[in-house]
CSV table of C-alpha atoms in Angstrom, one decimal:
chain,number,residue,atom,x,y,z
K,1,MET,CA,168.1,-40.3,117.6
K,2,ILE,CA,167.5,-36.8,116.3
K,3,ALA,CA,168.9,-37.5,112.8
K,4,GLY,CA,165.5,-38.8,111.7
K,5,ILE,CA,163.6,-35.7,112.5
K,6,ALA,CA,162.1,-34.3,109.3
K,7,THR,CA,162.7,-30.6,109.6
K,8,ALA,CA,159.5,-28.7,108.6
K,9,ILE,CA,160.9,-25.2,109.0
K,10,VAL,CA,161.6,-23.3,105.8
K,11,ILE,CA,164.1,-20.6,106.4
K,12,SER,CA,165.1,-17.6,104.4
K,13,ASN,CA,168.4,-15.9,103.9
K,14,ASN,CA,166.7,-12.5,103.2
K,15,ASP,CA,168.1,-9.9,105.6
K,16,SER,CA,165.6,-7.2,106.5
K,17,SER,CA,167.6,-6.3,109.6
K,18,SER,CA,170.4,-4.2,108.2
K,19,GLU,CA,170.2,-1.7,111.0
K,20,GLY,CA,170.5,-4.4,113.7
K,21,TYR,CA,168.1,-5.5,116.3
K,22,THR,CA,167.9,-6.6,119.9
K,23,ILE,CA,167.2,-10.0,121.4
K,24,VAL,CA,166.6,-10.9,125.0
K,25,ASP,CA,168.1,-14.2,126.2
K,26,GLY,CA,166.8,-16.5,128.9
K,27,SER,CA,168.7,-14.7,131.6
K,28,GLY,CA,166.9,-11.5,130.7
K,29,LYS,CA,170.0,-9.9,129.2
K,30,GLU,CA,169.4,-7.6,126.2
K,31,ILE,CA,171.9,-8.3,123.3
K,32,LYS,CA,172.3,-6.0,120.4
K,33,VAL,CA,172.9,-7.9,117.1
K,34,SER,CA,174.1,-6.1,114.0
K,35,GLY,CA,172.5,-8.6,111.7
K,36,PRO,CA,171.6,-12.3,111.3
K,37,VAL,CA,174.2,-14.6,113.0
K,38,LYS,CA,175.4,-17.3,110.6
K,39,SER,CA,177.8,-19.1,112.9
K,40,VAL,CA,177.5,-20.2,116.5
K,41,VAL,CA,179.1,-22.6,119.0
K,42,THR,CA,176.6,-24.5,121.1
K,43,VAL,CA,177.0,-25.7,124.7
K,44,ASN,CA,175.5,-28.9,126.1
K,45,THR,CA,172.8,-30.9,124.3
K,46,ASN,CA,169.5,-29.0,124.1
K,47,VAL,CA,170.6,-26.1,121.9
K,48,PRO,CA,172.0,-28.2,119.0
K,49,LYS,CA,168.8,-30.3,119.1
K,50,ALA,CA,166.8,-27.1,118.8
K,51,MET,CA,169.0,-25.9,115.9
K,52,LYS,CA,168.4,-29.2,114.1
K,53,ILE,CA,164.6,-29.0,114.6
K,54,LEU,CA,164.5,-25.4,113.4
K,55,GLY,CA,166.5,-26.2,110.2
K,56,LEU,CA,169.5,-24.3,111.4
K,57,ASP,CA,172.0,-27.1,111.2
K,58,ASP,CA,174.5,-25.2,109.0
K,59,TYR,CA,174.7,-22.4,111.5
K,60,VAL,CA,176.3,-24.7,114.1
K,61,THR,CA,180.1,-24.3,113.7
K,62,GLY,CA,181.1,-25.9,116.9
K,63,ILE,CA,179.6,-28.1,119.6
K,64,SER,CA,180.9,-28.2,123.2
K,65,ASN,CA,179.6,-30.9,125.5
K,66,TYR,CA,179.5,-30.1,129.2
K,67,SER,CA,180.3,-33.5,130.6
K,68,SER,CA,183.7,-34.9,130.0
K,69,SER,CA,182.3,-38.4,131.0
K,70,TYR,CA,179.8,-38.4,128.1
K,71,ASP,CA,181.7,-36.1,125.6
K,72,ALA,CA,182.8,-38.9,123.3
K,73,LYS,CA,179.3,-40.6,123.3
K,74,LEU,CA,177.5,-37.3,122.6
K,75,TRP,CA,179.9,-36.3,119.8
K,76,GLU,CA,179.2,-39.7,118.3
K,77,MET,CA,175.5,-38.8,118.2
K,78,PHE,CA,175.9,-35.2,117.0
K,79,HIS,CA,178.7,-35.5,114.4
K,80,PRO,CA,176.6,-37.3,111.7
K,81,ILE,CA,174.0,-34.6,112.1
K,82,PHE,CA,176.3,-31.6,112.1
K,83,LYS,CA,178.9,-32.7,109.6
K,84,ASN,CA,180.6,-29.3,109.3
K,85,ALA,CA,180.7,-28.6,113.1
K,86,LYS,CA,184.0,-28.8,115.0
K,87,HIS,CA,184.2,-31.0,118.2
K,88,MET,CA,185.1,-28.3,120.8
K,89,SER,CA,186.7,-28.9,124.1
K,90,VAL,CA,184.3,-29.7,127.0
K,91,THR,CA,182.8,-26.4,128.3
K,92,LYS,CA,185.0,-25.9,131.3
K,93,ASN,CA,188.1,-26.2,129.1
K,94,MET,CA,186.8,-24.3,126.0
K,95,THR,CA,188.9,-21.1,125.5
K,96,ALA,CA,188.1,-17.9,123.8
K,97,GLU,CA,191.0,-18.5,121.5
K,98,GLU,CA,189.5,-21.9,120.4
K,99,ILE,CA,186.3,-20.2,119.6
K,100,SER,CA,187.9,-17.2,117.9
K,101,LYS,CA,189.9,-19.4,115.5
K,102,LEU,CA,186.6,-20.5,114.0
K,103,GLY,CA,185.6,-16.9,113.4
K,104,VAL,CA,182.6,-17.3,115.8
K,105,LYS,CA,181.3,-14.4,117.8
K,106,TYR,CA,178.4,-16.1,119.6
K,107,VAL,CA,178.2,-19.0,122.0
K,108,ILE,CA,174.7,-20.3,122.9
K,109,ALA,CA,174.6,-21.9,126.3
K,110,PRO,CA,172.0,-22.9,129.0
K,111,VAL,CA,170.9,-20.3,131.5
K,112,SER,CA,172.2,-21.6,134.8
K,113,SER,CA,172.8,-25.4,134.7
K,114,MET,CA,175.7,-26.9,132.7
K,115,THR,CA,176.6,-23.6,131.2
K,116,VAL,CA,179.6,-21.3,130.7
K,117,SER,CA,181.1,-20.0,133.9
K,118,PRO,CA,181.2,-16.3,134.7
K,119,ASP,CA,185.0,-16.2,134.4
K,120,LYS,CA,184.8,-17.9,131.0
K,121,GLU,CA,182.1,-15.5,129.9
K,122,LYS,CA,184.3,-12.6,130.8
K,123,ALA,CA,187.3,-14.0,129.0
K,124,TYR,CA,185.1,-14.6,125.9
K,125,ALA,CA,183.8,-11.0,126.0
K,126,GLU,CA,187.4,-9.7,125.9
K,127,LEU,CA,187.8,-11.3,122.5
K,128,GLY,CA,184.4,-10.0,121.3
K,129,ILE,CA,182.5,-13.2,121.9
K,130,THR,CA,179.0,-13.0,123.3
K,131,VAL,CA,177.3,-15.7,125.3
K,132,VAL,CA,173.6,-16.0,124.6
K,133,LYS,CA,171.8,-18.0,127.3
K,134,LEU,CA,168.9,-20.2,126.2
K,135,ASP,CA,167.7,-23.4,127.9
K,136,CYS,CA,165.5,-24.6,125.0
K,137,PHE,CA,163.4,-26.8,127.3
K,138,GLY,CA,160.6,-26.4,129.9
K,139,ASP,CA,158.1,-23.6,130.1
K,140,LYS,CA,160.1,-21.2,128.0
K,141,MET,CA,161.1,-23.6,125.3
K,142,ASP,CA,159.0,-22.1,122.5
K,143,GLU,CA,160.1,-18.6,123.5
K,144,ASP,CA,163.8,-19.7,123.3
K,145,PHE,CA,163.2,-21.3,119.9
K,146,LYS,CA,161.8,-17.9,118.7
K,147,THR,CA,164.8,-16.2,120.0
K,148,LEU,CA,167.1,-18.6,118.2
K,149,LEU,CA,165.3,-17.9,114.9
K,150,LYS,CA,165.5,-14.2,115.5
K,151,LEU,CA,169.2,-14.4,116.3
K,152,CYS,CA,170.1,-16.5,113.2
K,153,LEU,CA,167.6,-15.2,110.6
K,154,GLY,CA,166.9,-11.6,111.6
K,155,GLU,CA,163.9,-9.6,112.6
K,156,ASN,CA,161.6,-10.1,109.6
K,157,VAL,CA,158.5,-11.7,108.2
K,158,GLU,CA,160.4,-14.9,107.3
K,159,THR,CA,161.4,-15.4,110.9
K,160,ASN,CA,157.8,-15.1,112.1
K,161,ASP,CA,156.7,-17.6,109.4
K,162,ALA,CA,159.5,-20.0,110.4
K,163,TYR,CA,158.4,-19.8,114.0
K,164,GLU,CA,154.7,-20.4,113.2
K,165,LYS,CA,155.7,-23.5,111.2
K,166,TYR,CA,157.7,-24.7,114.2
K,167,VAL,CA,154.8,-24.2,116.5
K,168,LYS,CA,152.5,-26.1,114.2
K,169,MET,CA,154.9,-29.0,113.9
K,170,SER,CA,155.4,-29.0,117.7
K,171,ASN,CA,151.6,-29.0,118.4
K,172,ASP,CA,151.1,-31.7,115.8
K,173,VAL,CA,153.6,-34.0,117.6
K,174,ILE,CA,152.2,-33.2,121.1
K,175,ASN,CA,148.6,-33.7,120.0
K,176,THR,CA,149.4,-37.0,118.2
K,177,VAL,CA,151.1,-38.4,121.3
K,178,ILE,CA,148.4,-37.2,123.7
K,179,THR,CA,145.6,-38.5,121.4
K,180,LYS,CA,147.3,-41.9,121.2
K,181,ALA,CA,147.8,-42.0,125.0
K,182,SER,CA,144.2,-41.1,125.6
K,183,SER,CA,143.0,-44.3,123.9
K,184,SER,CA,144.1,-46.1,127.1
K,185,SER,CA,142.5,-45.0,130.4
K,186,THR,CA,145.3,-44.5,132.9
K,187,SER,CA,143.8,-41.7,135.0
K,188,ASP,CA,143.8,-44.0,138.1
K,189,LYS,CA,147.5,-44.9,137.6
K,190,THR,CA,150.4,-43.4,139.4
K,191,PHE,CA,154.2,-43.2,138.8
K,192,LEU,CA,157.4,-42.0,140.3
K,193,PHE,CA,160.1,-40.4,138.1
K,194,TYR,CA,163.7,-40.6,139.4
K,195,MET,CA,166.5,-38.5,138.0
K,196,SER,CA,169.7,-40.4,138.7
K,197,GLY,CA,171.9,-38.7,141.2
K,198,LYS,CA,169.2,-36.1,142.1
K,199,GLY,CA,165.9,-37.4,143.3
K,200,PHE,CA,162.2,-37.8,142.4
K,201,TYR,CA,160.9,-35.2,140.0
K,202,ASN,CA,158.5,-32.8,141.8
K,203,LYS,CA,154.9,-32.8,140.7
K,204,THR,CA,155.4,-29.3,139.3
K,205,SER,CA,158.5,-30.1,137.3
K,206,SER,CA,158.1,-29.8,133.5
K,207,LEU,CA,159.0,-33.5,132.9
K,208,SER,CA,156.4,-34.6,135.5
K,209,GLU,CA,153.7,-32.4,133.9
K,210,ILE,CA,154.4,-33.8,130.5
K,211,THR,CA,154.4,-37.4,131.8
K,212,GLU,CA,151.0,-36.8,133.4
K,213,LYS,CA,149.5,-35.8,130.0
K,214,ILE,CA,150.5,-39.3,128.8
K,215,TYR,CA,150.3,-41.6,131.8
K,216,GLY,CA,148.7,-41.4,135.2
K,217,LYS,CA,149.6,-39.0,138.0
K,218,ASN,CA,152.8,-38.3,139.9
K,219,ALA,CA,152.6,-40.2,143.1
K,220,LEU,CA,154.2,-37.3,144.9
K,221,ASN,CA,150.9,-35.5,144.5
K,222,SER,CA,149.7,-37.5,147.5
K,223,ILE,CA,152.5,-36.4,149.8
K,224,PRO,CA,151.3,-33.3,151.9
K,225,ASN,CA,153.5,-30.2,152.4
K,226,LEU,CA,156.0,-31.3,149.8
K,227,ASP,CA,158.8,-28.8,149.1
K,228,LEU,CA,158.4,-27.7,145.5
K,229,ASN,CA,161.2,-25.2,145.4
K,230,GLY,CA,163.5,-27.5,143.4
K,231,VAL,CA,163.0,-29.6,140.3
K,232,THR,CA,163.5,-32.8,142.4
K,233,ASN,CA,163.2,-34.0,146.0
K,234,SER,CA,166.2,-36.0,147.2
K,235,ALA,CA,165.4,-39.7,147.2
K,236,GLY,CA,168.0,-40.3,149.9
K,237,SER,CA,166.7,-37.8,152.5
K,238,ASP,CA,164.9,-39.3,155.5
K,239,GLY,CA,161.8,-37.2,155.1
K,240,ILE,CA,160.9,-38.1,151.5
K,241,LYS,CA,162.2,-41.6,151.7
K,242,GLU,CA,159.9,-42.7,154.5
K,243,GLN,CA,156.9,-40.9,152.9
K,244,VAL,CA,157.4,-42.5,149.5
K,245,ILE,CA,157.8,-46.0,151.0
K,246,ALA,CA,154.7,-45.5,153.2
K,247,LEU,CA,152.7,-44.1,150.3
K,248,ASP,CA,153.6,-47.1,148.1
K,249,ALA,CA,152.7,-49.6,150.9
K,250,LYS,CA,149.3,-48.0,151.2
K,251,THR,CA,148.6,-47.3,147.5
K,252,PRO,CA,151.1,-49.2,145.3
K,253,VAL,CA,152.8,-47.0,142.7
K,254,ASP,CA,152.2,-48.5,139.2
K,255,LYS,CA,155.3,-47.5,137.3
K,256,LEU,CA,158.8,-46.2,138.1
K,257,PHE,CA,160.5,-44.1,135.4
K,258,ILE,CA,164.3,-43.6,135.6
K,259,ARG,CA,166.1,-40.9,133.7
K,260,GLY,CA,169.2,-42.7,132.7
K,261,SER,CA,172.3,-41.7,130.7
K,262,SER,CA,172.9,-41.2,127.0
K,263,LYS,CA,174.4,-44.7,127.0
K,264,VAL,CA,170.9,-46.2,127.5
K,265,VAL,CA,170.0,-47.2,123.9
K,266,ASP,CA,168.4,-50.7,124.3
K,267,ALA,CA,167.0,-53.1,126.9
K,268,ALA,CA,170.4,-54.5,127.8
K,269,SER,CA,172.0,-51.1,128.4
K,270,ALA,CA,168.9,-50.0,130.4
K,271,LYS,CA,169.3,-53.1,132.7
K,272,ALA,CA,173.0,-52.4,133.0
K,273,PHE,CA,172.3,-48.8,134.1
K,274,TRP,CA,169.7,-49.9,136.6
K,275,SER,CA,172.1,-52.4,138.1
K,276,ASP,CA,175.3,-50.4,138.0
K,277,ASP,CA,174.3,-46.8,138.3
K,278,LYS,CA,176.5,-45.4,141.2
K,279,ASN,CA,173.9,-42.8,141.9
K,280,GLY,CA,171.0,-45.2,141.4
K,281,LEU,CA,167.8,-45.3,143.4
K,282,ILE,CA,168.6,-48.5,145.2
K,283,LYS,CA,171.9,-47.0,146.3
K,284,GLN,CA,169.9,-44.2,147.9
K,285,SER,CA,168.1,-46.8,150.1
K,286,GLU,CA,167.8,-50.5,150.0
K,287,ALA,CA,164.1,-50.1,151.0
K,288,TYR,CA,163.3,-49.0,147.5
K,289,LYS,CA,163.8,-52.6,146.4
K,290,ASP,CA,160.4,-53.2,147.9
K,291,LEU,CA,158.5,-50.6,145.9
K,292,ASN,CA,155.6,-52.2,144.0
K,293,ALA,CA,156.9,-51.1,140.6
K,294,VAL,CA,160.3,-52.7,141.3
K,295,LYS,CA,158.9,-56.0,142.4
K,296,SER,CA,156.4,-56.1,139.5
K,297,ASN,CA,159.1,-55.3,136.9
K,298,GLU,CA,157.4,-52.0,136.0
K,299,VAL,CA,160.7,-50.0,135.9
K,300,TYR,CA,161.6,-48.1,132.7
K,301,VAL,CA,165.1,-46.6,132.2
K,302,LEU,CA,165.1,-43.9,129.6
K,303,ASN,CA,167.8,-42.3,127.5
K,304,THR,CA,168.4,-38.8,129.0
K,305,ASN,CA,168.7,-37.2,125.6
K,306,VAL,CA,164.9,-37.7,125.0
K,307,MET,CA,164.0,-36.6,128.5
K,308,SER,CA,164.8,-32.9,128.1
K,309,GLY,CA,164.4,-30.2,125.6
K,310,PRO,CA,162.7,-30.5,122.2
K,311,LEU,CA,162.3,-34.3,122.1
K,312,THR,CA,160.5,-34.9,125.4
K,313,TYR,CA,157.2,-35.9,123.8
């Protein structure tokens, strides 16, 4: 999936940061770095994707997946891309000793979700291992990419040039997608986007905002006084459930997008996920079977690996 990305970032090994420098990670923590970091262990999926896009493949010495359920499948995806990286234990089981054996002093993990626990972080620190927290998705994605480049390449002109090349590549992809999407008028269309096991994405979520640039408007826009504190609104709660069903009955929602699992790779696996997902939408409420998009076969189950981080567009 990400192996075919043509990396357009030209990186340099010139070190102009012999006196060290400071980076600020996604949690706001200042981290003093003595020089460019040539070897890291990554946690979960967005950071290794970002490393690939930035041309930092060889800096990834180990990859730890958060979910034990999808560990084997994710490693099957990542191993051909990061041929020299070691398959680490899942995050909750990854020890400081396991990391230290690789000679690695930095672990890059998400800020708050699917990340290294405080106890693990403390244990790592006792062996001189620093956890750098970067989500590499959402509103701060570009900022996180810049921090990755600074961490691995140093604080120099080459790093700035590499970042500018990434920004151009990113903008070219986004503009190409949006331009193609604009050739079809969908401004009067609506959609719902369901995250399995969680709920409907709020209209202010990053994924909803990206989808609106490509297709229609989030139907939740029409629900008054919607709680926007979280990324999603529970599809199983009585309040949102009745409102969504009533909204669809009055103004039929055109498409239903489902964020599936990493096992969704073709039409057959998408149908299987829709039918069997233990946290699926229909299991939240049988009433959702009557949604216009479901009855008109406008349900699209998508691979979760392209629904977050660098590959969203």
